[in-house]
Amino acid sequence: MLYLNEKDINKCISLNEIMNEIEKAYKIYEENKFHMPDRIHVDHKNKTILYMPCFLEDTFGTKVLTVFPENREKSKPVIDGLMLLNDYDTGETVSILDGKTLTALRTGAVGGTGIRYTTPKDVKVVGLVGAGVQGFNQLRFACEARDIEKIIIFDLFKEKLPAYIGELKTEIPGVEMVSAETTEELLKESEIIITTTTANEPVFPNKKDLFEGKHFIGIGSYKPYMREYPDALISVLNKVYIDTEFAKEETGDLSQPIEKGLLKDSQIETFGDYLLNERNKEEIVKGTTWFKSVGMALFDIVVAQLIYEKAKEKGIGQRVEA
Amino acid sequence: MLYLNEKDINKCISLNEIMNEIEKAYKIYEENKFHMPDRIHVDHKNKTILYMPCFLEDTFGTKVLTVFPENREKSKPVIDGLMLLNDYDTGETVSILDGKTLTALRTGAVGGTGIRYTTPKDVKVVGLVGAGVQGFNQLRFACEARDIEKIIIFDLFKEKLPAYIGELKTEIPGVEMVSAETTEELLKESEIIITTTTANEPVFPNKKDLFEGKHFIGIGSYKPYMREYPDALISVLNKVYIDTEFAKEETGDLSQPIEKGLLKDSQIETFGDYLLNERNKEEIVKGTTWFKSVGMALFDIVVAQLIYEKAKEKGIGQRVEA
C-alpha cells in the first residue's frame, strides 16, 4: 500500500496536469460514467467528519475529511483527513493520500479550470476575497491558467495579509501583490475575482455596475445558509456555470436567488456541458461570467487516481506493508 | 502517523486483553459516554462500503470496511478495510489499523466476553456452525474464556473442513476437533454453540428439547432478513442478551420473533446491563442462555485505541510521515 503525503503529491504532478484531469472528470460527469452517493456529514460538538465516496468504472475510493473550525486558533489545518483509493475488483486499499493536500489542489484546479474557459485569455489582474489556504491555492492555479501580473487581496483580518502576501510571493514570484481596503475597491480594480470565504452574507455591495464585465470564481458558500454574492451579480449575468447539479441545492449563492425567483433554471448550466459542447466561448467571455463550484467526490477520485499512477511510475511515496 | 497491520496488531495485544477492553466498552455504552451515528452503507453493483464512526470522550475514529462477497472465489478477504483513529482535539489521523484484523478480533472478543458471563465455568465442548474467518476467531476466544477440550464443527461445504480443522489445530493446540454431519448432531453434543453463518433461514431444526440447557452465541444474522435460530430456542429461554439496543431492529433473529409476538421486550436485556449490575449469574447460566451480537463501532474504537497505545509503548508498527 502506498502512502502519499503532501510532499509526495506535489512531486508527482503539476498544476496544469491537475487541471487537465479535472477536465477529464467533467467528461466522466457528463457521460454519467460514475456512481457518487451524496456527501455524508457526521457532526459532534462542533466537530465534523465528511465521507465522500465515488465509484468510477475501474476504481473507487472515499475522501474522509475532518472539519475542525477551532483548529484555526491552534495553527492546525481546519480541513484535514485522508483519501482512500481502492482496488475496483477486490476492495483492497491500494493507496492513501493526504486529504488536505488533495482537497486544496483539486479545488484550486477546479477554480483554475473555470478560469481557463470563462475568462478572456489576456486578463492580467486577479482579486481574492478570503486569504486562507484555499485562496492561496486558487491563486496558484489562476497564475497557471492566465498570465497574471497583479494580485489584489482582501481579508477581514487585515493584519494577517503581510505574512500571507510574503508566502504567496515565494510561491508565485514575479507578480505584483497588494491588499485592498474594501471589497468594492478590489472589485473595481480586478478582472477576475475569486471568493474563498465562509461568509453567510454577501461580501460585496449590492451594486449592479460593480459587477459588469467581470469574471467571478465562487468557491466559498457550500451550504444553503452561506452566501458570497449579492443579487446584483445575477442581474448582469447571462448564465452561471456550476460544477455539479447538486450545487443548486447546496449553495446559498444559488438556492437563495432560485427561491426568490431571481435566478431561472435556464440560466444555470453545468460547466461540463459548457466545456464539452459547442459554445461561442470567445464571445461569452467578453461579458460578465460566474463559475460557481461546490466540489464533488468525483474530482477527488479522478485526481487521486492520476497522482497514484504517477507516484508508482516515478517511485514516489512511502510503501506500507499492509 | 502509525500504521498497524495484522502482524503488528497481533504482537500488541492478547486475546484476554481484548475481551477486557470489550467489557470496558460495555461500561461506556451503559454510561452513555459516547456518540455513535448509525452505521452508513454505500452500495454499488454488489460492492458495499461501510462507514462506522464513533466518538468517545477523548478519541474518535471511523472503521471503513469494504464488503465484497465475490472475493470468496478469489481467495481474497470478503471483509477488508481500515480503522482510522483520530486525535480528539485536532482531528488529525494518528493511526491506521488493518480493518479486517480489528473486525475479526473484536468480534471474536465480543463472543468470548459473552461466553465469560453467560456459560458455566466448567463447560468443555463447543460447537461451531459456519467455518469461516469469523468462526475461526470465535473459537480462539472461546478457548481463552473456558477450558475447552473438544470442538465440533458443521459447515454446509463439508469438503473444506479438513483444511480448516488443520489450521485451527495449529492455532489452538491440544483440543480435540471433529466435524458434525448435521447441526442437530452438533447441538446434541455441544454445551456452547456459536453460529457465524450468513443464513437467511434457521440453521437448526425447530425442536424445543434440542435447545434446553445449552448456551448460544449468535454472530451471523446482522440484517432483518437473516436468521440463524428457530423459534424453538426462544420458547426455552428466559432472556436474550444483546450487545446493542439496535440489535432488536438489525437482526432477523430478534426482529422476526418480536414481530410475531414470540419475543417480548422484557425478555431482551443489554449485555452491558447484565454484566455491570447485580444478577445471580451462577444461577442464570444453569439454564439455557443466548447472547446475540450485531456489533457496533464503539467496540472498534475502544479496542483500536488500546492497540494503538500498546503499539506506541512497545515500539510496534510502521511510522508513516504524514
XYZ file of C-alpha atoms in Angstrom:
644
model
C 0.000 0.000 0.000
C 1.371 3.384 -0.995
C 1.086 6.376 1.337
C 1.411 9.769 -0.328
C 1.903 12.828 1.873
C 1.881 16.492 0.877
C 5.479 16.493 -0.389
C 4.953 13.291 -2.376
C 1.813 14.610 -4.027
C 3.494 17.856 -5.016
C 6.415 15.915 -6.510
C 4.092 13.723 -8.596
C 2.006 16.170 -10.520
C 1.996 19.687 -11.963
C -0.803 22.219 -11.572
C -1.571 22.040 -15.280
C -1.818 18.245 -15.139
C -4.342 18.525 -12.323
C -6.434 20.993 -14.334
C -6.328 18.624 -17.323
C -7.525 15.853 -15.039
C -10.391 17.999 -13.770
C -11.447 18.428 -17.402
C -11.492 14.626 -17.724
C -13.653 14.453 -14.575
C -16.191 16.789 -16.252
C -16.267 14.406 -19.220
C -16.984 11.459 -16.891
C -19.660 13.599 -15.216
C -21.413 14.486 -18.462
C -21.204 10.891 -19.726
C -22.588 9.685 -16.401
C -19.835 7.076 -16.023
C -19.674 7.202 -12.239
C -21.644 6.460 -9.107
C -21.444 9.170 -6.449
C -23.620 8.863 -3.329
C -24.436 12.103 -1.508
C -21.702 13.507 0.676
C -22.183 12.167 4.222
C -21.858 14.536 7.214
C -21.349 13.321 10.775
C -21.414 16.041 13.420
C -20.495 16.009 17.082
C -19.793 19.039 19.287
C -18.517 21.400 16.589
C -16.505 18.562 15.019
C -17.490 17.326 11.573
C -16.443 14.241 9.642
C -17.238 14.131 5.922
C -17.305 10.901 3.913
C -17.117 11.463 0.159
C -17.309 8.174 -1.732
C -17.206 7.825 -5.521
C -17.076 4.853 -7.880
C -15.626 5.134 -11.394
C -15.614 2.262 -13.889
C -12.202 0.970 -12.802
C -11.515 2.410 -9.350
C -13.297 3.725 -6.307
C -12.489 5.480 -3.100
C -13.554 7.695 -0.243
C -12.254 11.016 0.909
C -12.613 11.147 4.695
C -12.215 14.712 5.929
C -12.355 16.225 9.383
C -13.539 19.813 9.614
C -12.479 21.386 12.934
C -13.123 25.158 12.867
C -11.341 25.602 16.216
C -8.077 24.425 14.636
C -7.682 27.929 13.236
C -6.649 29.190 16.689
C -4.308 26.222 17.134
C -2.454 26.851 13.849
C -3.639 23.428 12.700
C -5.439 22.843 9.406
C -9.218 23.272 9.702
C -9.686 20.669 6.968
C -7.657 17.506 7.385
C -8.073 13.860 6.510
C -7.258 11.129 4.046
C -8.196 9.954 0.594
C -8.564 6.174 0.459
C -8.105 4.679 -3.000
C -9.364 1.126 -3.514
C -8.901 -1.687 -5.992
C -12.090 -1.910 -8.038
C -12.213 -5.710 -8.097
C -11.199 -6.662 -4.566
C -11.838 -3.546 -2.486
C -8.289 -3.539 -1.086
C -6.903 -0.109 -0.196
C -4.086 0.436 -2.700
C -3.149 3.971 -1.685
C -3.770 6.578 0.990
C -3.257 10.233 0.067
C -3.069 13.260 2.329
C -6.625 14.578 2.168
C -5.962 18.243 2.898
C -3.404 18.477 0.080
C -5.664 16.666 -2.371
C -8.589 18.908 -1.392
C -6.548 22.094 -1.710
C -5.124 21.090 -5.089
C -8.251 19.745 -6.703
C -10.321 22.709 -5.511
C -7.646 25.066 -6.806
C -7.683 23.179 -10.093
C -11.476 23.376 -10.336
C -11.221 27.163 -9.991
C -8.303 27.231 -12.447
C -10.270 25.215 -14.986
C -13.111 27.689 -14.548
C -10.673 30.486 -15.357
C -9.381 28.609 -18.417
C -12.805 28.684 -20.049
C -14.830 31.566 -18.564
C -12.311 34.428 -18.814
C -10.517 36.106 -21.735
C -7.008 34.857 -22.464
C -5.422 38.253 -21.788
C -6.659 39.020 -18.265
C -3.880 40.358 -16.053
C -5.417 41.265 -12.682
C -6.990 38.866 -10.218
C -8.623 39.745 -6.921
C -9.003 37.336 -3.991
C -11.518 37.749 -1.183
C -10.656 35.452 1.739
C -6.958 34.933 2.476
C -6.870 31.298 3.596
C -5.373 28.014 2.410
C -7.983 27.678 -0.291
C -7.443 31.226 -1.595
C -3.720 30.557 -1.709
C -4.230 27.562 -3.953
C -6.804 29.304 -6.120
C -4.184 31.965 -6.865
C -1.539 29.365 -7.725
C -3.852 27.835 -10.308
C -5.096 31.215 -11.569
C -1.496 32.147 -12.350
C -1.043 28.892 -14.262
C -4.224 29.405 -16.248
C -3.506 33.032 -17.191
C -0.504 35.405 -17.352
C -1.427 37.259 -14.186
C 0.602 40.405 -13.466
C -1.173 41.688 -10.369
C -2.967 40.128 -7.410
C -5.240 42.163 -5.102
C -6.264 40.624 -1.784
C -8.990 41.470 0.702
C -9.498 39.831 4.068
C -11.494 40.865 7.133
C -8.381 40.258 9.227
C -6.116 42.775 7.552
C -3.272 42.234 9.984
C -2.502 38.792 8.603
C -2.109 39.985 4.995
C 1.601 40.986 5.029
C 2.663 37.475 6.096
C 0.194 35.899 3.668
C 1.475 38.007 0.778
C 5.035 37.150 1.790
C 4.298 33.427 1.459
C 2.453 33.948 -1.800
C 5.419 35.824 -3.265
C 7.653 32.831 -2.576
C 5.154 30.514 -4.258
C 4.333 32.795 -7.196
C 7.335 35.018 -7.873
C 7.271 37.975 -10.280
C 3.670 39.002 -9.639
C 2.755 42.314 -8.007
C 0.667 41.771 -4.854
C -1.293 44.368 -2.923
C -4.052 44.399 -0.337
C -7.373 46.201 -0.779
C -9.143 48.274 1.880
C -12.613 47.210 0.758
C -14.138 44.565 -1.491
C -15.591 47.389 -3.600
C -12.101 48.703 -4.307
C -10.968 45.140 -5.131
C -13.907 44.639 -7.493
C -13.173 47.845 -9.376
C -9.531 47.001 -9.946
C -9.760 43.275 -10.741
C -10.725 41.433 -13.916
C -11.109 38.010 -12.284
C -12.478 37.854 -8.737
C -12.100 34.681 -6.678
C -14.025 34.277 -3.418
C -12.999 31.717 -0.804
C -14.756 32.896 2.344
C -17.017 31.216 4.884
C -19.428 34.182 4.739
C -23.142 33.814 5.416
C -23.906 37.235 3.867
C -22.708 38.634 0.512
C -19.202 40.057 0.764
C -19.791 42.726 -1.926
C -22.141 45.742 -2.047
C -25.348 45.080 -3.971
C -24.489 47.492 -6.816
C -25.078 46.288 -10.356
C -22.435 48.358 -12.154
C -19.621 46.996 -9.978
C -20.105 43.521 -11.464
C -20.420 44.266 -15.141
C -17.794 42.674 -17.392
C -16.024 40.948 -14.512
C -15.293 37.234 -14.132
C -16.213 35.520 -10.885
C -14.994 32.253 -9.415
C -17.068 31.344 -6.357
C -15.516 28.733 -4.050
C -16.955 29.536 -0.588
C -20.699 29.170 0.171
C -21.039 25.399 0.274
C -24.166 25.355 2.447
C -27.645 26.777 1.804
C -27.225 29.420 4.527
C -23.862 30.617 3.167
C -23.569 33.348 0.603
C -20.775 35.347 -1.026
C -22.513 37.146 -3.908
C -25.378 39.690 -3.799
C -28.375 39.615 -6.157
C -26.781 42.405 -8.216
C -24.379 39.891 -9.827
C -27.251 37.820 -11.156
C -28.937 40.839 -12.698
C -25.963 41.427 -15.038
C -25.316 37.768 -15.939
C -26.414 35.579 -18.806
C -25.514 32.326 -17.152
C -23.890 30.808 -14.130
C -21.739 27.717 -14.670
C -21.810 25.100 -11.926
C -19.549 22.114 -11.371
C -22.362 19.779 -10.290
C -26.166 19.831 -10.470
C -26.216 19.439 -6.690
C -24.807 22.993 -6.387
C -28.327 24.357 -6.945
C -29.366 22.969 -3.576
C -26.089 23.069 -1.718
C -25.011 26.700 -2.031
C -26.988 29.689 -0.791
C -25.398 31.645 -3.648
C -27.761 29.731 -5.934
C -30.518 28.298 -3.737
C -31.477 31.692 -2.283
C -31.837 33.560 -5.621
C -33.596 30.491 -7.128
C -36.091 30.554 -4.269
C -36.680 34.284 -4.739
C -37.277 33.734 -8.479
C -34.244 35.865 -9.394
C -32.300 33.013 -10.975
C -34.040 30.796 -13.530
C -33.135 27.215 -14.276
C -32.407 28.171 -17.896
C -29.646 30.477 -16.608
C -27.807 27.612 -14.921
C -25.523 25.349 -16.935
C -23.170 22.587 -15.859
C -19.606 23.505 -16.595
C -19.088 20.089 -18.210
C -21.815 20.804 -20.719
C -20.356 24.244 -21.428
C -16.827 22.845 -21.679
C -17.533 19.871 -23.898
C -20.175 21.176 -26.262
C -20.180 23.806 -28.978
C -20.329 27.306 -27.462
C -19.039 30.619 -28.745
C -16.741 30.862 -25.740
C -14.710 33.795 -27.103
C -17.886 35.835 -27.305
C -19.244 34.625 -23.977
C -16.141 35.613 -22.024
C -16.478 39.212 -23.249
C -19.445 39.576 -20.906
C -19.823 39.028 -17.181
C -19.216 35.380 -16.185
C -19.688 33.422 -12.986
C -18.345 29.976 -12.269
C -19.662 28.551 -9.018
C -18.166 25.415 -7.503
C -19.245 23.331 -4.535
C -16.929 20.431 -5.308
C -17.668 16.729 -5.535
C -16.043 13.404 -4.735
C -15.696 12.689 -8.466
C -12.929 15.320 -8.676
C -11.088 13.693 -5.780
C -11.125 10.167 -7.125
C -10.093 11.203 -10.643
C -7.186 13.369 -9.437
C -6.147 10.875 -6.726
C -6.011 8.034 -9.249
C -3.682 10.023 -11.525
C -1.446 11.023 -8.613
C -1.255 7.379 -7.534
C -0.326 6.225 -11.044
C 2.338 8.911 -11.385
C 3.724 8.082 -7.936
C 4.084 4.415 -8.877
C 5.731 5.359 -12.176
C 8.202 7.728 -10.505
C 8.826 5.625 -7.388
C 7.478 8.326 -5.075
C 5.790 7.754 -1.693
C 6.095 5.547 1.361
C 5.450 1.808 0.882
C 3.452 0.436 3.790
C 3.258 -3.301 4.380
C -0.471 -3.924 4.649
C 1.221 8.529 11.907
C 1.397 4.887 12.915
C 0.245 2.123 10.563
C -0.587 -1.190 12.224
C -1.032 -4.259 10.035
C -2.251 -7.718 11.014
C 1.119 -8.853 12.394
C 1.575 -5.636 14.373
C -1.871 -5.878 15.928
C -1.337 -9.482 16.969
C 2.010 -8.558 18.535
C 0.442 -5.720 20.556
C -2.359 -7.355 22.422
C -3.535 -10.664 23.860
C -6.967 -12.176 23.407
C -7.759 -11.716 27.089
C -6.773 -8.053 26.927
C -9.189 -7.548 24.033
C -12.004 -9.198 25.995
C -11.234 -6.951 28.983
C -11.419 -3.979 26.656
C -14.784 -5.116 25.305
C -16.013 -5.142 28.903
C -14.862 -1.515 29.201
C -16.780 -0.715 26.019
C -19.959 -2.095 27.616
C -19.366 0.208 30.575
C -19.045 3.202 28.227
C -22.212 2.018 26.477
C -24.241 1.739 29.662
C -22.937 5.104 30.942
C -23.771 6.661 27.576
C -20.327 8.257 27.292
C -20.101 8.039 23.505
C -21.635 9.350 20.312
C -22.228 6.711 17.656
C -24.101 7.671 14.471
C -25.841 4.846 12.614
C -23.640 2.626 10.520
C -23.561 4.029 6.961
C -23.914 1.684 3.971
C -22.931 2.655 0.428
C -23.779 0.086 -2.239
C -22.785 -0.189 -5.869
C -23.015 -3.295 -8.060
C -22.656 -5.929 -5.335
C -19.882 -3.889 -3.694
C -20.534 -2.381 -0.265
C -18.619 0.215 1.709
C -19.442 0.600 5.403
C -18.536 3.692 7.426
C -18.670 3.109 11.168
C -17.852 6.309 13.094
C -17.766 6.629 16.855
C -16.772 9.415 19.240
C -15.583 8.726 22.789
C -14.731 11.442 25.292
C -11.049 11.580 24.319
C -10.756 9.974 20.900
C -12.768 9.273 17.785
C -12.465 7.337 14.600
C -14.089 5.550 11.705
C -13.897 1.989 10.570
C -14.154 1.958 6.785
C -14.878 -1.559 5.539
C -15.389 -2.963 2.073
C -17.644 -5.990 1.799
C -17.040 -7.832 -1.494
C -18.856 -11.213 -1.458
C -17.211 -12.205 -4.744
C -13.797 -12.137 -3.069
C -14.590 -15.571 -1.659
C -13.915 -17.111 -5.084
C -10.739 -15.053 -5.453
C -9.280 -16.220 -2.108
C -9.331 -12.600 -1.009
C -10.958 -11.447 2.252
C -14.660 -10.649 1.840
C -14.360 -8.011 4.562
C -11.420 -5.662 4.213
C -10.669 -2.073 5.089
C -9.105 0.269 7.587
C -9.713 1.695 11.023
C -8.857 5.406 11.156
C -8.051 6.686 14.626
C -8.134 10.456 15.126
C -6.860 12.989 17.634
C -9.878 14.222 19.581
C -8.782 17.862 19.650
C -7.395 18.427 16.154
C -8.944 15.677 14.048
C -5.545 14.512 12.752
C -5.301 10.823 11.889
C -2.885 9.421 14.472
C -3.090 5.777 13.476
C -4.426 3.479 10.766
C -5.150 -0.136 11.685
C -5.873 -3.087 9.430
C -9.669 -3.196 9.479
C -10.181 -6.878 8.759
C -7.923 -7.907 11.656
C -9.560 -5.463 14.047
C -13.018 -6.661 12.975
C -12.106 -10.323 13.363
C -10.528 -9.782 16.777
C -13.112 -7.513 18.311
C -15.985 -9.689 17.056
C -14.225 -12.753 18.437
C -13.763 -10.925 21.724
C -17.424 -9.896 21.853
C -18.366 -13.563 21.539
C -15.696 -14.527 24.073
C -16.990 -11.965 26.553
C -20.457 -13.415 26.044
C -19.050 -16.854 26.935
C -17.305 -15.426 30.015
C -20.634 -14.401 31.556
C -23.422 -16.498 30.027
C -21.941 -20.003 30.373
C -20.853 -22.139 33.349
C -17.146 -22.045 34.156
C -16.696 -25.782 33.570
C -18.026 -26.154 30.004
C -15.755 -28.346 27.897
C -17.407 -28.752 24.484
C -18.074 -26.011 21.965
C -19.808 -26.379 18.612
C -19.348 -24.016 15.674
C -21.782 -23.641 12.789
C -20.173 -21.765 9.880
C -16.487 -22.470 9.251
C -15.217 -19.061 8.115
C -12.783 -16.387 9.305
C -15.227 -15.224 11.934
C -15.867 -18.714 13.262
C -12.122 -19.286 13.481
C -11.725 -16.234 15.702
C -14.770 -17.072 17.808
C -13.153 -20.397 18.648
C -9.831 -18.759 19.562
C -11.616 -16.542 22.072
C -13.896 -19.335 23.314
C -10.798 -21.359 24.194
C -9.389 -18.392 26.102
C -12.614 -17.845 28.012
C -13.116 -21.502 29.009
C -11.033 -24.687 29.234
C -12.397 -26.220 26.090
C -11.465 -29.836 25.427
C -13.467 -30.532 22.280
C -14.599 -28.518 19.269
C -17.330 -29.769 16.915
C -17.741 -28.029 13.562
C -20.522 -28.006 10.997
C -20.400 -26.333 7.608
C -22.540 -26.742 4.507
C -19.345 -27.182 2.493
C -18.047 -30.273 4.241
C -15.119 -30.691 1.885
C -13.345 -27.653 3.268
C -13.425 -28.852 6.891
C -10.233 -30.963 6.973
C -8.079 -27.971 5.911
C -9.990 -25.670 8.257
C -9.513 -28.010 11.197
C -5.845 -28.340 10.280
C -5.365 -24.586 10.562
C -7.374 -24.462 13.781
C -5.186 -27.155 15.334
C -2.101 -25.036 14.700
C -3.776 -22.033 16.291
C -5.349 -23.902 19.212
C -3.218 -26.953 20.010
C -4.282 -29.695 22.421
C -8.006 -29.530 21.688
C -9.888 -32.391 20.044
C -11.612 -31.256 16.849
C -14.245 -33.126 14.864
C -16.804 -32.332 12.210
C -20.527 -32.978 12.564
C -22.794 -34.427 9.877
C -25.785 -32.314 10.895
C -26.447 -29.296 13.076
C -28.772 -31.496 15.162
C -25.877 -33.825 15.977
C -23.709 -30.791 16.795
C -26.411 -29.352 19.077
C -26.766 -32.581 20.981
C -23.066 -32.936 21.668
C -22.112 -29.312 22.437
C -22.526 -27.217 25.567
C -21.764 -23.874 23.895
C -22.933 -23.335 20.315
C -21.511 -20.482 18.244
C -23.126 -19.535 14.930
C -21.281 -17.470 12.327
C -23.221 -18.072 9.141
C -24.783 -15.808 6.529
C -28.001 -17.852 6.633
C -31.395 -16.361 5.842
C -33.238 -19.337 7.403
C -32.640 -21.002 10.798
C -29.764 -23.464 10.639
C -31.233 -25.765 13.331
C -34.406 -27.873 13.421
C -37.299 -26.209 15.245
C -37.292 -28.734 18.120
C -37.572 -27.353 21.655
C -35.775 -30.136 23.523
C -32.613 -29.732 21.412
C -32.026 -26.281 22.864
C -32.654 -26.840 26.553
C -29.712 -26.126 28.856
C -27.425 -25.087 26.021
C -25.535 -21.785 25.626
C -25.787 -19.915 22.358
C -23.547 -17.235 20.899
C -25.144 -15.741 17.773
C -22.789 -13.787 15.498
C -24.315 -14.138 11.990
C -27.744 -12.636 11.137
C -26.862 -8.954 11.003
C -29.757 -7.941 8.726
C -33.525 -8.201 9.301
C -33.888 -10.869 6.591
C -31.121 -13.048 8.058
C -31.776 -15.704 10.642
C -29.802 -18.469 12.374
C -32.092 -19.581 15.219
C -35.608 -21.088 15.049
C -38.487 -20.046 17.302
C -37.900 -23.159 19.449
C -34.883 -21.513 21.096
C -36.983 -18.611 22.328
C -39.583 -20.936 23.845
C -36.990 -22.381 26.273
C -35.273 -19.099 27.164
C -35.679 -16.642 29.982
C -33.758 -13.859 28.335
C -31.663 -12.972 25.348
C -28.661 -10.721 25.937
C -27.817 -8.262 23.160
C -24.702 -6.143 22.656
C -26.589 -3.048 21.474
C -30.221 -1.893 21.553
C -30.051 -1.566 17.778
C -29.846 -5.386 17.530
C -33.623 -5.563 18.003
C -34.078 -3.951 14.596
C -30.951 -5.115 12.835
C -31.098 -8.892 13.197
C -33.885 -11.128 11.929
C -33.074 -13.446 14.832
C -34.763 -10.841 17.041
C -36.872 -8.641 14.761
C -38.819 -11.596 13.309
C -39.832 -13.206 16.642
C -40.569 -9.708 18.072
C -42.878 -9.040 15.146
C -44.628 -12.376 15.624
C -45.104 -11.611 19.327
C -42.931 -14.579 20.350
C -40.236 -12.465 21.963
C -41.262 -9.780 24.452
C -39.266 -6.644 25.197
C -38.989 -7.743 28.843
C -37.059 -10.821 27.663
C -34.368 -8.700 25.996
C -31.554 -7.243 28.062
C -28.428 -5.395 27.039
C -25.344 -7.381 27.879
C -23.807 -4.287 29.489
C -26.691 -4.069 31.938
C -26.421 -7.788 32.686
C -22.631 -7.579 33.038
C -22.418 -4.493 35.219
C -25.394 -4.863 37.504
C -26.311 -7.336 40.247
C -27.523 -10.618 38.754
C -27.358 -14.152 40.086
C -25.191 -15.148 37.152
C -24.236 -18.553 38.602
C -27.900 -19.472 38.728
C -28.712 -17.937 35.335
C -26.024 -19.902 33.479
C -27.527 -23.182 34.714
C -30.403 -22.591 32.300
C -30.483 -22.001 28.563
C -28.723 -18.761 27.563
C -28.473 -16.809 24.323
C -26.080 -13.965 23.633
C -26.791 -12.236 20.339
C -24.336 -9.747 18.846
C -24.630 -7.472 15.831
C -21.526 -5.437 16.647
C -21.055 -1.687 16.851
C -18.423 0.946 16.107
C -17.975 1.551 19.831
C -16.198 -1.822 20.137
C -13.845 -0.882 17.295
C -12.795 2.482 18.643
C -12.249 1.194 22.193
C -10.150 -1.782 21.073
C -8.289 0.223 18.391
C -7.323 2.893 20.913
C -5.819 0.298 23.270
C -3.936 -1.400 20.418
C -2.562 1.996 19.350
C -1.410 2.810 22.890
C 0.242 -0.590 23.307
C 1.922 -0.289 19.904
C 3.415 3.091 20.864
C 4.562 1.706 24.198
C 6.207 -1.342 22.608
C 7.554 0.415 19.521
C 5.474 -1.711 17.152
C 4.151 -0.643 13.734
C 5.254 1.308 10.693
C 5.804 5.038 11.170
C 4.458 6.985 8.211
C 5.491 10.577 7.635
C 2.162 12.363 7.256
